[in-house]
Short mmCIF file of C-alpha atoms in Angstrom, two decimals:
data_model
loop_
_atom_site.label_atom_id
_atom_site.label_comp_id
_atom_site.label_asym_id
_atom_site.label_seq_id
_atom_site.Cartn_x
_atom_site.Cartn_y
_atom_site.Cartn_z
CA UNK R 21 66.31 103.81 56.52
CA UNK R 22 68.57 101.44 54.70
CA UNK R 23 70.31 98.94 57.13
CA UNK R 24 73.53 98.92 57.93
CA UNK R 25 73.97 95.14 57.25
CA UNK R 26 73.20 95.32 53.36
CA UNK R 27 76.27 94.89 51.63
CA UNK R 28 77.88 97.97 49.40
CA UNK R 29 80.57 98.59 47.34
CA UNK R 30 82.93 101.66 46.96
CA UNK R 31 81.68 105.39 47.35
CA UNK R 32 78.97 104.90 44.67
CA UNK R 33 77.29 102.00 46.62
CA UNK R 34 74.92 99.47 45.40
CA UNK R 35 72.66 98.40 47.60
CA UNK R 36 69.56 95.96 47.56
CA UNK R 37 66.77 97.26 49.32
CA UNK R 38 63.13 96.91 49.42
CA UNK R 39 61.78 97.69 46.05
CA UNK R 40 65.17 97.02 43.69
CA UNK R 41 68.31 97.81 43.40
CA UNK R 42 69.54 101.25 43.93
CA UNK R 43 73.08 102.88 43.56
CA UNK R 44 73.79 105.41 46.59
CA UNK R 45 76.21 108.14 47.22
CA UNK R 46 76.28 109.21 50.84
CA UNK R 47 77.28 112.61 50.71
CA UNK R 48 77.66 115.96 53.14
CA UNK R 49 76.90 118.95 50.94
CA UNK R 50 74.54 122.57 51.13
CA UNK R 51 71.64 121.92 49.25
CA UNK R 52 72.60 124.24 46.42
CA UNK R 53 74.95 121.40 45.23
CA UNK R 54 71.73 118.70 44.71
CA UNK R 55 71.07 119.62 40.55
CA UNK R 56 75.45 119.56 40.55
CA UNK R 57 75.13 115.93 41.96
CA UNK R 58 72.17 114.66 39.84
CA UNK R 59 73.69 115.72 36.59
CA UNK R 60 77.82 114.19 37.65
CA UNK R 61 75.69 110.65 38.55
CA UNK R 62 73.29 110.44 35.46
CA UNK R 63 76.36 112.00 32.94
CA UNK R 64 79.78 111.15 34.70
CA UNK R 65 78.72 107.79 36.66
CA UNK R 66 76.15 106.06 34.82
CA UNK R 67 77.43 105.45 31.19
CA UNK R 68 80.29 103.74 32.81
CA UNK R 69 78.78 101.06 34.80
CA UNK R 70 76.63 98.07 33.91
CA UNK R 71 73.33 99.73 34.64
CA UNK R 72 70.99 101.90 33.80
CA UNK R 73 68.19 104.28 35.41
CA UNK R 74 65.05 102.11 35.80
CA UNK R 75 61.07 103.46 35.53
CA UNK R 76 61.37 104.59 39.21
CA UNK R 77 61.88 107.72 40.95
CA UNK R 78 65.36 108.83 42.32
CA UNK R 79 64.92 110.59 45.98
CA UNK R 80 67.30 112.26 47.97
CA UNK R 81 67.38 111.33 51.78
CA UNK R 82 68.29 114.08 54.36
CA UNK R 83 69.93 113.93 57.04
CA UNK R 84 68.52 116.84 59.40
CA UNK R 85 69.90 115.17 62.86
CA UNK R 86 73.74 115.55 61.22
CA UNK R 87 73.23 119.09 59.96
CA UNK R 88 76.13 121.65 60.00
CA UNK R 89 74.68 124.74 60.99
CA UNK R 90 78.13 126.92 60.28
CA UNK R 91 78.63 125.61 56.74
CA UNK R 92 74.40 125.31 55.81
CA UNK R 93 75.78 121.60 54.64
CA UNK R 94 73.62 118.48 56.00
CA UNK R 95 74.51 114.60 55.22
CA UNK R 96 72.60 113.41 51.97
CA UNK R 97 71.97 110.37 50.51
CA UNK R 98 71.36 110.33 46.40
CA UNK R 99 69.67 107.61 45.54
CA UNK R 100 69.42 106.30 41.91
CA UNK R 101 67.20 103.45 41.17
CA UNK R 102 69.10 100.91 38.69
CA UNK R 103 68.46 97.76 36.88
CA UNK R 104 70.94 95.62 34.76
CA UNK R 105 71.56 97.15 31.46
CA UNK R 106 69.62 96.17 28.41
CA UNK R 107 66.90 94.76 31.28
#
């Protein structure tokens, strides 16, 4: 889905992608932890860098293929749609 070849940066990436810019956290966690992970990025991560949440959606990409059957936890990847602040 998003190709290997676009640059990132740390674990909370930033990537350029078709349709903006979008900071992504590839993470392996049960699903029970998704509403835990949306509220650390938008309270935690987001008031300390230089962007904000744009008009679009955020999504969630799952990972079905890389699924841990013993621990119920699949690979995730939260993605936030961002824009410069004060854009």
């Amino acid at each position: 889905l998003i190709p290997e070849d676009i640059p990132c940066d740390a674990v909370y990436n930033r990537r350029e992608i078709a349709g903006g810019l979008w900071a992504t956290l590839p993470i392996v966690a049960p699903p029970q932890k998704h509403r835990f992970i949306w509220r650390m990025l938008m309270s935690q991560w987001l008031p300390k860098v230089p962007w904000e949440h744009d008009d679009r959606p955020v999504m969630t990409l799952f990972s079905f293929h890389n699924q841990k059957k013993a621990t119920g936890c699949c690979e995730h990847l939260f993605c936030l749609p961002i824009r410069s602040t004060g854009q």
